[in-house]
Amino acid sequence: MNLNLYNENLERIAAIENHYISCLWSEGYNTVENFSLELIATDEYKKKVKADCFVGRTDRKTLMVIKSVETKNGHIVATGKQAQRVLEDVAFVGSIEPGTNIDTAVQNAYNNSTKVPNLDFIESGIEQAYDEYIGSQSVLSVCTTVCQETDVGFKVERNGSSMTLSLYQPTPKENLVFSERFGNLSINSILLSSENFKNYAIVLGAEQDGTPIRIDIDRTNGNKRRELVVDATRISREKEDTDSMFLAKISAFGVEELNKHTNIFVCSFTPNAGEFGKKYDLGDVLTVYLTEYGIKLQARVKKFTQKSQNNKVETTVEVGQIIIKR
């Protein structure tokens, strides 16, 4: 894992290469994951490794943004997130109507904000709509909300001295089949839980005069109903809101709360050395045979983590539904 350090203008200010003590690099398909880099505290790094600098790799276009730097006992520890984190500091003030194409929704939210210097939105051409109302929030929240609901990924990549924000959704490939029996992966852990699962939301709001409003959101699909009561009384009607717009706001709030109560199925495995990033990557759809459990799982790569230390890189891949803490 060879690294480069960039300033806020995406100008390379140091070639770190593999001259570090350790590095933790994690990327999510439609989540924002963590980054950590430990260096010897040389005079050069003391001057150059700062919060809001970027770190890139020679084998990937994705970036990490440093958010904190600690110097202690002759070491520098820089921690941060995927570069998508910069979108958390950009506010979208306005609204996007239900049924808007997700490409258009994210593009409108970003282009109607103050934007991030040196970052442009690139259309993906994905023909998929988001069915709920989107109100004022951070641009990062818009991205995570619409992408997690529609199984679409989003990424920020380096493009020369600038960055691009784009959506993506790889299609399944027949040759991406994995099993311990085939010898091309080693299962680390499997987590199945319905503890937090809900599939039916009863959303309770109110008009300004106190008239109650109830909206039911049904995601049972014929299965046992697991109900969630959502208090949406804090959603208030604005002067410009029509009846349908106000109801859409309440419904969107209910959907957001229901999305926090998913069935959890996480499969974490270690792939064969050299396959990840070449044979398949983040967002690809894998078929995984869990023979001992009688399960055939077809799911996206939702997250990968690589730990690099002492010239050794350990890769862990997660498919299935990742636990998302909002």
Tab-separated table of C-alpha atoms in Angstrom, residues 25-191:
chain	number	residue	atom	x	y	z
A	25	TRP	CA	-7.825	1.919	5.182
A	26	SER	CA	-11.538	1.166	5.033
A	27	GLU	CA	-14.099	1.999	2.335
A	28	GLY	CA	-17.880	1.600	2.281
A	29	TYR	CA	-20.183	1.246	-0.729
A	30	ASN	CA	-22.699	3.788	0.554
A	31	THR	CA	-21.319	4.503	4.008
A	32	VAL	CA	-18.340	6.622	5.101
A	33	GLU	CA	-15.649	4.518	6.755
A	34	ASN	CA	-12.557	5.197	8.848
A	35	PHE	CA	-8.894	5.829	8.143
A	36	SER	CA	-5.814	5.842	10.370
A	37	LEU	CA	-2.140	6.394	9.563
A	38	GLU	CA	0.799	6.149	11.977
A	39	LEU	CA	4.111	7.749	11.010
A	40	ILE	CA	7.483	8.488	12.529
A	41	ALA	CA	7.358	12.139	13.612
A	42	THR	CA	9.984	13.509	11.234
A	43	ASP	CA	10.413	17.265	10.761
A	44	GLU	CA	8.804	16.990	7.314
A	45	TYR	CA	5.693	15.185	8.574
A	46	LYS	CA	5.327	17.534	11.551
A	47	LYS	CA	5.056	20.436	9.104
A	48	LYS	CA	2.939	18.747	6.433
A	49	VAL	CA	0.536	16.280	8.069
A	50	LYS	CA	-2.398	18.504	8.998
A	51	ALA	CA	-6.147	18.228	9.449
A	52	ASP	CA	-8.081	18.508	6.155
A	53	CYS	CA	-5.166	17.183	4.087
A	54	PHE	CA	-5.896	14.210	1.836
A	55	VAL	CA	-4.205	10.823	1.548
A	56	GLY	CA	-4.285	8.796	-1.645
A	57	ARG	CA	-3.002	5.439	-2.859
A	58	THR	CA	-1.144	4.609	-6.028
A	59	ASP	CA	-3.414	1.606	-6.707
A	60	ARG	CA	-6.802	3.316	-6.120
A	61	LYS	CA	-8.422	6.618	-7.117
A	62	THR	CA	-10.264	7.001	-3.822
A	63	LEU	CA	-9.056	9.396	-1.131
A	64	MET	CA	-9.108	9.783	2.628
A	65	VAL	CA	-9.387	13.124	4.416
A	66	ILE	CA	-7.477	13.671	7.651
A	67	LYS	CA	-9.623	15.139	10.445
A	68	SER	CA	-7.286	14.931	13.458
A	69	VAL	CA	-3.547	14.652	14.028
A	70	GLU	CA	-1.858	13.640	17.288
A	71	THR	CA	1.900	13.774	17.847
A	72	LYS	CA	3.133	11.788	20.823
A	73	ASN	CA	6.233	9.821	21.831
A	74	GLY	CA	7.923	10.435	18.504
A	75	HIS	CA	4.947	9.214	16.453
A	76	ILE	CA	2.243	10.974	14.446
A	77	VAL	CA	-1.215	9.394	14.301
A	78	ALA	CA	-3.506	10.900	11.658
A	79	THR	CA	-7.138	9.768	11.669
A	80	GLY	CA	-10.017	10.596	9.373
A	81	LYS	CA	-12.622	9.284	6.991
A	82	GLN	CA	-13.245	8.594	3.340
A	83	ALA	CA	-13.107	11.822	1.336
A	84	GLN	CA	-16.925	11.814	1.134
A	85	ARG	CA	-16.733	13.218	4.676
A	86	VAL	CA	-16.173	16.712	3.198
A	87	LEU	CA	-19.825	16.668	2.066
A	88	GLU	CA	-20.936	16.675	5.716
A	89	ASP	CA	-19.798	20.313	5.892
A	90	VAL	CA	-21.899	21.363	2.891
A	91	ALA	CA	-25.551	22.259	3.512
A	92	PHE	CA	-28.361	21.715	1.024
A	93	VAL	CA	-31.212	24.121	1.796
A	94	GLY	CA	-34.337	23.382	-0.190
A	95	SER	CA	-36.394	20.376	-1.203
A	96	ILE	CA	-36.427	17.583	-3.786
A	97	GLU	CA	-39.750	16.051	-4.758
A	98	PRO	CA	-40.579	12.326	-4.404
A	99	GLY	CA	-39.880	10.270	-7.528
A	100	THR	CA	-36.819	12.295	-8.563
A	101	ASN	CA	-34.040	10.360	-10.317
A	102	ILE	CA	-31.272	9.773	-7.740
A	103	ASP	CA	-28.592	11.165	-10.056
A	104	THR	CA	-30.656	14.326	-10.394
A	105	ALA	CA	-31.418	14.442	-6.659
A	106	VAL	CA	-27.746	14.356	-5.638
A	107	GLN	CA	-26.741	16.695	-8.454
A	108	ASN	CA	-29.410	19.249	-7.466
A	109	ALA	CA	-28.484	19.030	-3.783
A	110	TYR	CA	-24.791	19.551	-4.515
A	111	ASN	CA	-25.129	22.211	-7.213
A	112	ASN	CA	-27.527	24.217	-5.018
A	113	SER	CA	-25.015	24.307	-2.168
A	114	THR	CA	-21.798	26.253	-1.600
A	115	LYS	CA	-19.968	23.169	-2.935
A	116	VAL	CA	-16.486	21.920	-2.066
A	117	PRO	CA	-13.490	23.542	-3.758
A	118	ASN	CA	-12.082	21.364	-6.548
A	119	LEU	CA	-14.960	18.859	-6.369
A	120	ASP	CA	-17.430	18.346	-9.242
A	121	PHE	CA	-20.437	16.043	-9.549
A	122	ILE	CA	-20.287	13.608	-12.479
A	123	GLU	CA	-23.548	12.097	-13.748
A	124	SER	CA	-23.683	8.305	-13.669
A	125	GLY	CA	-26.663	7.691	-15.935
A	126	ILE	CA	-28.318	5.433	-13.339
A	127	GLU	CA	-32.043	5.315	-14.121
A	128	GLN	CA	-33.475	4.942	-10.647
A	129	ALA	CA	-35.776	7.153	-8.601
A	130	TYR	CA	-36.007	7.916	-4.894
A	131	ASP	CA	-39.635	7.793	-3.837
A	132	GLU	CA	-39.548	10.027	-0.768
A	133	TYR	CA	-39.375	13.763	-0.134
A	134	ILE	CA	-35.898	15.169	0.587
A	135	GLY	CA	-35.649	18.299	2.713
A	136	SER	CA	-32.811	20.526	3.925
A	137	GLN	CA	-29.835	18.585	5.250
A	138	SER	CA	-26.145	18.061	4.534
A	139	VAL	CA	-25.184	16.905	1.049
A	140	LEU	CA	-23.596	13.829	2.649
A	141	SER	CA	-26.933	12.977	4.279
A	142	VAL	CA	-28.669	13.278	0.898
A	143	CYS	CA	-26.124	10.868	-0.629
A	144	THR	CA	-26.347	8.265	2.136
A	145	THR	CA	-30.150	8.432	2.338
A	146	VAL	CA	-30.914	7.985	-1.357
A	147	CYS	CA	-28.080	5.514	-2.011
A	148	GLN	CA	-28.739	3.193	0.927
A	149	GLU	CA	-32.428	3.045	0.032
A	150	THR	CA	-31.777	2.230	-3.653
A	151	ASP	CA	-28.697	-0.037	-3.310
A	152	VAL	CA	-26.478	2.470	-5.101
A	153	GLY	CA	-22.932	3.448	-4.136
A	154	PHE	CA	-21.319	6.863	-4.078
A	155	LYS	CA	-17.646	7.786	-4.139
A	156	VAL	CA	-15.237	10.703	-4.247
A	157	GLU	CA	-12.168	10.115	-6.399
A	158	ARG	CA	-9.062	12.073	-7.282
A	159	ASN	CA	-8.877	13.306	-10.860
A	160	GLY	CA	-5.548	15.072	-11.273
A	161	SER	CA	-5.668	18.206	-9.103
A	162	SER	CA	-9.422	17.947	-8.502
A	163	MET	CA	-12.022	15.500	-7.180
A	164	THR	CA	-15.210	14.006	-8.572
A	165	LEU	CA	-18.368	12.859	-6.799
A	166	SER	CA	-20.340	10.155	-8.591
A	167	LEU	CA	-22.859	7.361	-8.042
A	168	TYR	CA	-22.313	3.785	-9.237
A	169	GLN	CA	-24.018	0.393	-9.192
A	170	PRO	CA	-22.032	-2.557	-10.624
A	171	THR	CA	-24.085	-5.306	-12.265
A	172	PRO	CA	-23.676	-8.976	-11.241
A	173	LYS	CA	-20.916	-11.054	-12.838
A	174	GLU	CA	-21.271	-14.815	-13.213
A	175	ASN	CA	-17.652	-15.627	-12.327
A	176	LEU	CA	-17.686	-14.030	-8.868
A	177	VAL	CA	-18.492	-17.175	-6.872
A	178	PHE	CA	-16.799	-17.831	-3.536
A	179	SER	CA	-16.763	-20.637	-1.000
A	180	GLU	CA	-14.400	-22.120	1.568
A	181	ARG	CA	-14.925	-25.375	-0.311
A	182	PHE	CA	-13.547	-23.720	-3.450
A	183	GLY	CA	-10.568	-22.475	-1.440
A	184	ASN	CA	-10.966	-18.848	-2.509
A	185	LEU	CA	-12.032	-17.342	0.834
A	186	SER	CA	-11.855	-17.863	4.573
A	187	ILE	CA	-14.949	-16.975	6.639
A	188	ASN	CA	-14.128	-14.709	9.582
A	189	SER	CA	-17.579	-14.134	11.064
A	190	ILE	CA	-21.290	-14.333	10.336
A	191	LEU	CA	-23.854	-12.198	12.131
